[in-house]
Amino acid sequence: MAAADYYEVLDPRFARLFNGNAQVDKLFTGCRWAEGPAWFAAGRYVVWSDIPNNRMLRYDETDGSVSVFRQPSGNSNGNTVDRQGRLVTCEHSGRRVSRTEHDGSVTTLAAKWKGKPLNSPNDVVVRSDGSIWFTDPTYGIDTDYEGDKAESEIGACHVYRIDPDSGEIEAVITDMVRPNGLAFSVDESLLYVVDTGRTHGAQNPAHMRVFNVGKHGKKVSGGKVFADCTAGLFDGFRLDADGRIWTSAADGIHCYDPDGTLIGKVKVPEVTANCVFGGAKLNCLYIAGTTSLYSVRLMVNGAKTY
């Protein structure tokens, strides 16, 4: 197959980011809605969620094998790895953010805000200061498909920060309809957050916003629209070492220059939900696409977050 079958160049800046001989590989299929891949460098494996099947799966890069990592998983969605190499997970039916310790035990990091249960934590990132930032839309309580149907007791969908010292949970962004994927810029001066409010009304957003992070990394300001999705909805995303954003969309992974220009796409034959850079050199992009886990080798390296 030709490079055009896997890549779409919309701006000359994208042409040097991929090798035309590198195809998009399907590594596993059999999920109902694949989400939240997280790369574990020490073990050379990827853990990701299969939300409706209430399980987490593990792909071993060393031999290509796939196994069940955890089931039930609390209908896990987004995952990340903290600076100590521990898995941090957003759970829909668990309605919490949890951390898997080195001994395998699971610790609840956040389950309530102002005494009320969270909606259904969706995606999560860990800042270099140890603070944990996560989004809390209602997708896991809207129906029984991705969790347990329930009413939102908070009555809104926010972005939260967990303080690394006190464990206090603070709402840092409160003006989004359905906050979803999020990630910091390479220097952590910016926070990008997706709003997938379009799922709850045609008048609602289908875009990504960018916020300025305060001097002490506890507050954000601004929040202008960085990009509108041109195919379906953005969901989860990650940055490469040069600050470009690689984000999921309906037709694959869209690549945005830091200036907000959509410069190209990695074509995937399913709606994609999330991605993560992995491999020994962080130049392999692992992609969660509806029923399957995909990968593609790129000519760029992912931003280090550990």
mmCIF file of C-alpha atoms in Angstrom:
data_model
loop_
_atom_site.group_PDB
_atom_site.id
_atom_site.type_symbol
_atom_site.label_atom_id
_atom_site.label_comp_id
_atom_site.label_asym_id
_atom_site.label_seq_id
_atom_site.Cartn_x
_atom_site.Cartn_y
_atom_site.Cartn_z
ATOM 1 C CA MET A 1 0.000 0.000 0.000
ATOM 2 C CA ALA A 2 1.173 3.540 -0.746
ATOM 3 C CA ALA A 3 1.873 6.244 1.804
ATOM 4 C CA ALA A 4 -1.330 7.998 0.713
ATOM 5 C CA ASP A 5 -3.281 5.051 2.138
ATOM 6 C CA TYR A 6 -1.956 5.813 5.614
ATOM 7 C CA TYR A 7 -1.137 9.533 5.673
ATOM 8 C CA GLU A 8 -2.756 12.731 4.446
ATOM 9 C CA VAL A 9 -0.511 15.767 4.059
ATOM 10 C CA LEU A 10 -2.383 19.040 4.487
ATOM 11 C CA ASP A 11 0.678 21.233 5.045
ATOM 12 C CA PRO A 12 4.319 20.695 3.939
ATOM 13 C CA ARG A 13 5.356 20.629 7.602
ATOM 14 C CA PHE A 14 3.689 17.234 8.003
ATOM 15 C CA ALA A 15 5.619 15.516 5.201
ATOM 16 C CA ARG A 16 8.796 15.123 7.247
ATOM 17 C CA LEU A 17 7.016 13.645 10.275
ATOM 18 C CA PHE A 18 6.400 10.188 8.818
ATOM 19 C CA ASN A 19 8.191 7.569 6.750
ATOM 20 C CA GLY A 20 6.143 6.656 3.700
ATOM 21 C CA ASN A 21 7.144 3.010 4.134
ATOM 22 C CA ALA A 22 5.746 2.821 7.677
ATOM 23 C CA GLN A 23 2.241 1.424 7.700
ATOM 24 C CA VAL A 24 -0.461 1.566 10.351
ATOM 25 C CA ASP A 25 -0.481 -1.841 12.033
ATOM 26 C CA LYS A 26 -3.467 -3.448 13.745
ATOM 27 C CA LEU A 27 -2.099 -5.100 16.888
ATOM 28 C CA PHE A 28 -5.319 -6.401 18.435
ATOM 29 C CA THR A 29 -9.049 -6.382 17.801
ATOM 30 C CA GLY A 30 -12.074 -7.485 19.804
ATOM 31 C CA CYS A 31 -12.888 -4.422 21.920
ATOM 32 C CA ARG A 32 -16.236 -2.635 22.050
ATOM 33 C CA TRP A 33 -14.769 0.824 22.680
ATOM 34 C CA ALA A 34 -10.984 0.973 23.081
ATOM 35 C CA GLU A 35 -9.686 3.944 25.055
ATOM 36 C CA GLY A 36 -6.936 5.360 27.242
ATOM 37 C CA PRO A 37 -3.627 3.717 26.196
ATOM 38 C CA ALA A 38 -0.743 4.223 28.646
ATOM 39 C CA TRP A 39 2.888 3.308 27.948
ATOM 40 C CA PHE A 40 5.034 1.578 30.581
ATOM 41 C CA ALA A 41 8.649 2.058 29.540
ATOM 42 C CA ALA A 42 10.177 -0.284 32.126
ATOM 43 C CA GLY A 43 8.105 -3.255 30.982
ATOM 44 C CA ARG A 44 7.742 -2.237 27.323
ATOM 45 C CA TYR A 45 3.986 -2.656 27.334
ATOM 46 C CA VAL A 46 0.792 -0.694 26.781
ATOM 47 C CA VAL A 47 -2.249 -0.867 29.047
ATOM 48 C CA TRP A 48 -5.539 0.334 27.602
ATOM 49 C CA SER A 49 -9.258 0.258 28.420
ATOM 50 C CA ASP A 50 -12.150 -1.563 26.776
ATOM 51 C CA ILE A 51 -14.885 0.416 28.504
ATOM 52 C CA PRO A 52 -18.132 -1.483 27.714
ATOM 53 C CA ASN A 53 -16.434 -4.831 28.380
ATOM 54 C CA ASN A 54 -15.336 -3.525 31.786
ATOM 55 C CA ARG A 55 -11.732 -4.593 31.319
ATOM 56 C CA MET A 56 -8.215 -3.338 30.786
ATOM 57 C CA LEU A 57 -5.905 -5.046 28.304
ATOM 58 C CA ARG A 58 -2.119 -5.268 28.086
ATOM 59 C CA TYR A 59 -0.055 -5.361 24.875
ATOM 60 C CA ASP A 60 3.511 -6.624 25.276
ATOM 61 C CA GLU A 61 5.820 -4.980 22.756
ATOM 62 C CA THR A 62 8.490 -7.633 23.226
ATOM 63 C CA ASP A 63 6.434 -10.506 21.794
ATOM 64 C CA GLY A 64 3.191 -8.994 20.509
ATOM 65 C CA SER A 65 1.013 -10.825 23.013
ATOM 66 C CA VAL A 66 -2.180 -9.394 24.505
ATOM 67 C CA SER A 67 -3.634 -10.362 27.859
ATOM 68 C CA VAL A 68 -6.273 -9.109 30.281
ATOM 69 C CA PHE A 69 -4.663 -6.693 32.711
ATOM 70 C CA ARG A 70 -7.722 -6.225 34.952
ATOM 71 C CA GLN A 71 -11.362 -7.290 34.883
ATOM 72 C CA PRO A 72 -13.601 -5.846 36.171
ATOM 73 C CA SER A 73 -11.935 -2.474 35.799
ATOM 74 C CA GLY A 74 -14.608 -0.092 37.060
ATOM 75 C CA ASN A 75 -15.355 0.562 33.367
ATOM 76 C CA SER A 76 -11.998 2.303 33.136
ATOM 77 C CA ASN A 77 -11.483 4.998 30.531
ATOM 78 C CA GLY A 78 -8.410 7.259 30.469
ATOM 79 C CA ASN A 79 -5.087 6.073 31.886
ATOM 80 C CA THR A 80 -1.682 7.595 32.432
ATOM 81 C CA VAL A 81 1.556 6.793 34.234
ATOM 82 C CA ASP A 82 2.809 9.025 37.042
ATOM 83 C CA ARG A 83 6.420 10.032 37.678
ATOM 84 C CA GLN A 84 6.903 6.983 39.920
ATOM 85 C CA GLY A 85 5.761 4.552 37.224
ATOM 86 C CA ARG A 86 2.319 3.902 38.732
ATOM 87 C CA LEU A 87 -0.869 3.530 36.706
ATOM 88 C CA VAL A 88 -3.441 6.290 37.235
ATOM 89 C CA THR A 89 -6.926 5.456 35.948
ATOM 90 C CA CYS A 90 -10.281 7.150 35.422
ATOM 91 C CA GLU A 91 -13.128 4.773 36.270
ATOM 92 C CA HIS A 92 -16.665 5.305 34.984
ATOM 93 C CA SER A 93 -18.649 2.888 37.154
ATOM 94 C CA GLY A 94 -16.168 3.360 39.988
ATOM 95 C CA ARG A 95 -16.799 7.113 39.607
ATOM 96 C CA ARG A 96 -13.283 7.753 40.801
ATOM 97 C CA VAL A 97 -9.675 8.365 39.879
ATOM 98 C CA SER A 98 -7.543 5.502 41.147
ATOM 99 C CA ARG A 99 -3.856 4.623 41.315
ATOM 100 C CA THR A 100 -2.401 1.134 41.038
ATOM 101 C CA GLU A 101 0.492 0.882 43.476
ATOM 102 C CA HIS A 102 3.727 -1.001 42.836
ATOM 103 C CA ASP A 103 2.440 -3.918 44.920
ATOM 104 C CA GLY A 104 -0.757 -4.162 42.848
ATOM 105 C CA SER A 105 -3.079 -2.617 45.402
ATOM 106 C CA VAL A 106 -5.431 0.137 44.215
ATOM 107 C CA THR A 107 -5.755 3.504 45.952
ATOM 108 C CA THR A 108 -8.656 5.933 45.456
ATOM 109 C CA LEU A 109 -7.323 9.417 44.699
ATOM 110 C CA ALA A 110 -10.607 11.211 44.020
ATOM 111 C CA ALA A 111 -14.240 10.110 44.308
ATOM 112 C CA LYS A 112 -16.127 13.181 45.538
ATOM 113 C CA TRP A 113 -16.092 16.943 45.191
ATOM 114 C CA LYS A 114 -17.673 19.034 47.931
ATOM 115 C CA GLY A 115 -19.176 15.855 49.357
ATOM 116 C CA LYS A 116 -20.902 14.815 46.133
ATOM 117 C CA PRO A 117 -19.918 11.838 43.926
ATOM 118 C CA LEU A 118 -18.014 12.652 40.769
ATOM 119 C CA ASN A 119 -19.842 12.058 37.470
ATOM 120 C CA SER A 120 -17.548 9.615 35.666
ATOM 121 C CA PRO A 121 -13.874 10.632 35.405
ATOM 122 C CA ASN A 122 -12.754 10.428 31.791
ATOM 123 C CA ASP A 123 -9.131 11.382 31.120
ATOM 124 C CA VAL A 124 -6.149 12.200 33.310
ATOM 125 C CA VAL A 125 -2.630 13.648 33.193
ATOM 126 C CA VAL A 126 0.069 14.075 35.823
ATOM 127 C CA ARG A 127 2.108 17.276 35.974
ATOM 128 C CA SER A 128 5.815 17.284 36.915
ATOM 129 C CA ASP A 129 4.947 18.678 40.360
ATOM 130 C CA GLY A 130 2.939 15.518 41.057
ATOM 131 C CA SER A 131 -0.465 17.172 40.731
ATOM 132 C CA ILE A 132 -3.102 15.117 38.931
ATOM 133 C CA TRP A 133 -5.525 16.793 36.521
ATOM 134 C CA PHE A 134 -8.643 15.036 35.253
ATOM 135 C CA THR A 135 -11.890 15.664 33.392
ATOM 136 C CA ASP A 136 -15.305 14.616 34.661
ATOM 137 C CA PRO A 137 -18.071 14.548 32.021
ATOM 138 C CA THR A 138 -21.173 12.348 32.343
ATOM 139 C CA TYR A 139 -20.555 9.684 29.698
ATOM 140 C CA GLY A 140 -20.269 6.893 32.263
ATOM 141 C CA ILE A 141 -23.574 7.757 33.931
ATOM 142 C CA ASP A 142 -25.589 8.810 30.868
ATOM 143 C CA THR A 143 -26.428 5.162 30.097
ATOM 144 C CA ASP A 144 -25.492 1.667 31.240
ATOM 145 C CA TYR A 145 -23.235 1.129 28.201
ATOM 146 C CA GLU A 146 -20.028 2.605 29.642
ATOM 147 C CA GLY A 147 -20.889 2.441 33.329
ATOM 148 C CA ASP A 148 -23.974 2.679 35.536
ATOM 149 C CA LYS A 149 -26.782 5.060 34.601
ATOM 150 C CA ALA A 150 -27.336 7.712 37.246
ATOM 151 C CA GLU A 151 -28.094 11.376 37.732
ATOM 152 C CA SER A 152 -25.249 13.828 38.166
ATOM 153 C CA GLU A 153 -25.245 15.026 41.749
ATOM 154 C CA ILE A 154 -22.759 17.786 40.978
ATOM 155 C CA GLY A 155 -24.940 18.981 38.114
ATOM 156 C CA ALA A 156 -22.030 20.133 35.968
ATOM 157 C CA CYS A 157 -18.884 18.827 34.273
ATOM 158 C CA HIS A 158 -15.545 20.231 35.401
ATOM 159 C CA VAL A 159 -11.794 19.818 35.104
ATOM 160 C CA TYR A 160 -10.213 19.066 38.481
ATOM 161 C CA ARG A 161 -6.774 19.197 40.060
ATOM 162 C CA ILE A 162 -5.637 16.879 42.863
ATOM 163 C CA ASP A 163 -3.008 18.531 45.044
ATOM 164 C CA PRO A 164 0.059 16.268 45.450
ATOM 165 C CA ASP A 165 0.608 17.209 49.084
ATOM 166 C CA SER A 166 -2.837 17.591 50.615
ATOM 167 C CA GLY A 167 -4.860 15.431 48.232
ATOM 168 C CA GLU A 168 -7.377 18.280 48.014
ATOM 169 C CA ILE A 169 -9.573 18.258 44.901
ATOM 170 C CA GLU A 170 -10.196 21.621 43.267
ATOM 171 C CA ALA A 171 -12.301 22.494 40.222
ATOM 172 C CA VAL A 172 -9.942 24.465 37.970
ATOM 173 C CA ILE A 173 -12.133 24.794 34.842
ATOM 174 C CA THR A 174 -15.897 25.091 35.237
ATOM 175 C CA ASP A 175 -17.133 26.561 31.935
ATOM 176 C CA MET A 176 -17.030 23.512 29.653
ATOM 177 C CA VAL A 177 -19.978 21.418 28.479
ATOM 178 C CA ARG A 178 -18.282 18.002 28.384
ATOM 179 C CA PRO A 179 -14.535 18.271 29.136
ATOM 180 C CA ASN A 180 -12.739 15.254 27.730
ATOM 181 C CA GLY A 181 -9.092 14.718 26.706
ATOM 182 C CA LEU A 182 -6.393 16.923 28.194
ATOM 183 C CA ALA A 183 -2.620 17.375 28.140
ATOM 184 C CA PHE A 184 0.033 19.922 29.064
ATOM 185 C CA SER A 185 2.401 21.590 26.635
ATOM 186 C CA VAL A 186 6.003 20.397 26.738
ATOM 187 C CA ASP A 187 7.038 23.202 29.118
ATOM 188 C CA GLU A 188 3.754 22.870 31.080
ATOM 189 C CA SER A 189 2.912 26.537 30.578
ATOM 190 C CA LEU A 190 -0.250 25.608 28.658
ATOM 191 C CA LEU A 191 -3.074 23.156 29.264
ATOM 192 C CA TYR A 192 -5.051 21.867 26.290
ATOM 193 C CA VAL A 193 -8.548 20.484 26.957
ATOM 194 C CA VAL A 194 -11.085 18.998 24.543
ATOM 195 C CA ASP A 195 -14.792 19.809 24.875
ATOM 196 C CA THR A 196 -17.043 17.147 23.293
ATOM 197 C CA GLY A 197 -20.277 18.900 24.245
ATOM 198 C CA ARG A 198 -21.583 18.265 20.713
ATOM 199 C CA THR A 199 -22.636 14.794 21.929
ATOM 200 C CA HIS A 200 -25.303 16.548 23.989
ATOM 201 C CA GLY A 201 -26.595 19.026 21.424
ATOM 202 C CA ALA A 202 -25.721 20.317 17.962
ATOM 203 C CA GLN A 203 -25.275 23.801 19.397
ATOM 204 C CA ASN A 204 -22.503 22.634 21.737
ATOM 205 C CA PRO A 205 -18.724 22.634 21.133
ATOM 206 C CA ALA A 206 -16.616 20.120 19.267
ATOM 207 C CA HIS A 207 -13.273 21.773 19.828
ATOM 208 C CA MET A 208 -10.041 21.984 21.788
ATOM 209 C CA ARG A 209 -9.244 24.938 24.045
ATOM 210 C CA VAL A 210 -5.920 26.145 25.412
ATOM 211 C CA PHE A 211 -5.391 27.640 28.868
ATOM 212 C CA ASN A 212 -2.463 29.473 30.428
ATOM 213 C CA VAL A 213 -1.097 27.722 33.514
ATOM 214 C CA GLY A 214 -0.327 29.991 36.466
ATOM 215 C CA LYS A 215 3.148 30.505 37.906
ATOM 216 C CA HIS A 216 2.673 27.937 40.674
ATOM 217 C CA GLY A 217 0.892 25.381 38.489
ATOM 218 C CA LYS A 218 -2.351 25.511 40.457
ATOM 219 C CA LYS A 219 -4.588 27.812 38.424
ATOM 220 C CA VAL A 220 -5.357 28.347 34.757
ATOM 221 C CA SER A 221 -6.636 31.337 32.816
ATOM 222 C CA GLY A 222 -7.681 32.167 29.284
ATOM 223 C CA GLY A 223 -9.238 29.247 27.462
ATOM 224 C CA LYS A 224 -9.422 30.385 23.837
ATOM 225 C CA VAL A 225 -10.360 27.862 21.152
ATOM 226 C CA PHE A 226 -7.220 26.209 19.791
ATOM 227 C CA ALA A 227 -8.880 24.130 17.064
ATOM 228 C CA ASP A 228 -12.301 22.973 15.870
ATOM 229 C CA CYS A 229 -12.571 19.313 14.931
ATOM 230 C CA THR A 230 -13.070 18.784 11.193
ATOM 231 C CA ALA A 231 -14.119 15.127 11.430
ATOM 232 C CA GLY A 232 -16.408 14.013 14.223
ATOM 233 C CA LEU A 233 -15.021 14.833 17.644
ATOM 234 C CA PHE A 234 -11.623 15.155 19.249
ATOM 235 C CA ASP A 235 -11.170 12.871 22.248
ATOM 236 C CA GLY A 236 -7.810 11.948 23.787
ATOM 237 C CA PHE A 237 -4.476 13.278 22.534
ATOM 238 C CA ARG A 238 -0.753 13.555 23.236
ATOM 239 C CA LEU A 239 2.078 15.916 22.290
ATOM 240 C CA ASP A 240 5.374 15.193 20.604
ATOM 241 C CA ALA A 241 8.688 16.614 21.794
ATOM 242 C CA ASP A 242 8.327 19.655 19.506
ATOM 243 C CA GLY A 243 4.904 20.579 20.857
ATOM 244 C CA ARG A 244 2.745 19.274 18.034
ATOM 245 C CA ILE A 245 -0.590 17.777 19.080
ATOM 246 C CA TRP A 246 -1.607 14.317 17.857
ATOM 247 C CA THR A 247 -5.303 13.962 18.554
ATOM 248 C CA SER A 248 -7.994 11.391 17.900
ATOM 249 C CA ALA A 249 -10.840 12.124 15.480
ATOM 250 C CA ALA A 250 -13.410 10.236 13.433
ATOM 251 C CA ASP A 251 -11.063 9.481 10.521
ATOM 252 C CA GLY A 252 -7.805 8.853 12.366
ATOM 253 C CA ILE A 253 -5.212 10.903 14.199
ATOM 254 C CA HIS A 254 -5.025 14.616 13.365
ATOM 255 C CA CYS A 255 -1.699 16.409 13.790
ATOM 256 C CA TYR A 256 -1.724 20.096 14.763
ATOM 257 C CA ASP A 257 1.236 22.442 14.724
ATOM 258 C CA PRO A 258 1.602 24.498 17.930
ATOM 259 C CA ASP A 259 0.300 27.488 15.949
ATOM 260 C CA GLY A 260 -3.080 25.726 15.608
ATOM 261 C CA THR A 261 -2.745 24.617 11.978
ATOM 262 C CA LEU A 262 -4.013 21.152 11.059
ATOM 263 C CA ILE A 263 -0.991 19.918 9.081
ATOM 264 C CA GLY A 264 -1.830 16.267 8.443
ATOM 265 C CA LYS A 265 -3.559 13.047 9.397
ATOM 266 C CA VAL A 266 -2.683 9.443 10.137
ATOM 267 C CA LYS A 267 -5.524 7.479 8.574
ATOM 268 C CA VAL A 268 -7.106 4.764 10.711
ATOM 269 C CA PRO A 269 -10.018 2.595 9.476
ATOM 270 C CA GLU A 270 -12.031 3.125 12.670
ATOM 271 C CA VAL A 271 -13.085 6.084 14.800
ATOM 272 C CA THR A 272 -10.193 6.764 17.136
ATOM 273 C CA ALA A 273 -10.521 7.617 20.820
ATOM 274 C CA ASN A 274 -7.015 8.193 22.164
ATOM 275 C CA CYS A 275 -3.307 7.676 21.565
ATOM 276 C CA VAL A 276 0.035 7.577 23.352
ATOM 277 C CA PHE A 277 3.685 7.654 22.320
ATOM 278 C CA GLY A 278 5.646 4.547 23.255
ATOM 279 C CA GLY A 279 8.514 2.333 22.229
ATOM 280 C CA ALA A 280 12.115 2.566 23.405
ATOM 281 C CA LYS A 281 12.568 5.917 21.631
ATOM 282 C CA LEU A 282 8.987 7.178 22.059
ATOM 283 C CA ASN A 283 8.570 7.223 18.287
ATOM 284 C CA CYS A 284 5.768 4.651 18.109
ATOM 285 C CA LEU A 285 2.254 6.057 18.330
ATOM 286 C CA TYR A 286 -0.188 3.576 19.856
ATOM 287 C CA ILE A 287 -3.783 4.317 18.864
ATOM 288 C CA ALA A 288 -7.043 3.145 20.439
ATOM 289 C CA GLY A 289 -9.581 2.888 17.632
ATOM 290 C CA THR A 290 -13.087 1.643 18.523
ATOM 291 C CA THR A 291 -12.556 -2.150 18.397
ATOM 292 C CA SER A 292 -8.789 -2.277 18.016
ATOM 293 C CA LEU A 293 -5.316 -1.206 19.106
ATOM 294 C CA TYR A 294 -3.129 0.168 16.298
ATOM 295 C CA SER A 295 0.425 1.455 16.057
ATOM 296 C CA VAL A 296 2.495 3.492 13.622
ATOM 297 C CA ARG A 297 6.193 4.365 13.650
ATOM 298 C CA LEU A 298 6.815 8.066 13.153
ATOM 299 C CA MET A 299 9.806 10.308 12.440
ATOM 300 C CA VAL A 300 9.176 12.259 15.645
ATOM 301 C CA ASN A 301 9.428 11.430 19.337
ATOM 302 C CA GLY A 302 6.781 11.856 21.996
ATOM 303 C CA ALA A 303 7.192 14.387 24.777
ATOM 304 C CA LYS A 304 8.560 12.731 27.902
ATOM 305 C CA THR A 305 6.178 12.834 30.837
ATOM 306 C CA TYR A 306 8.251 10.868 33.342
#
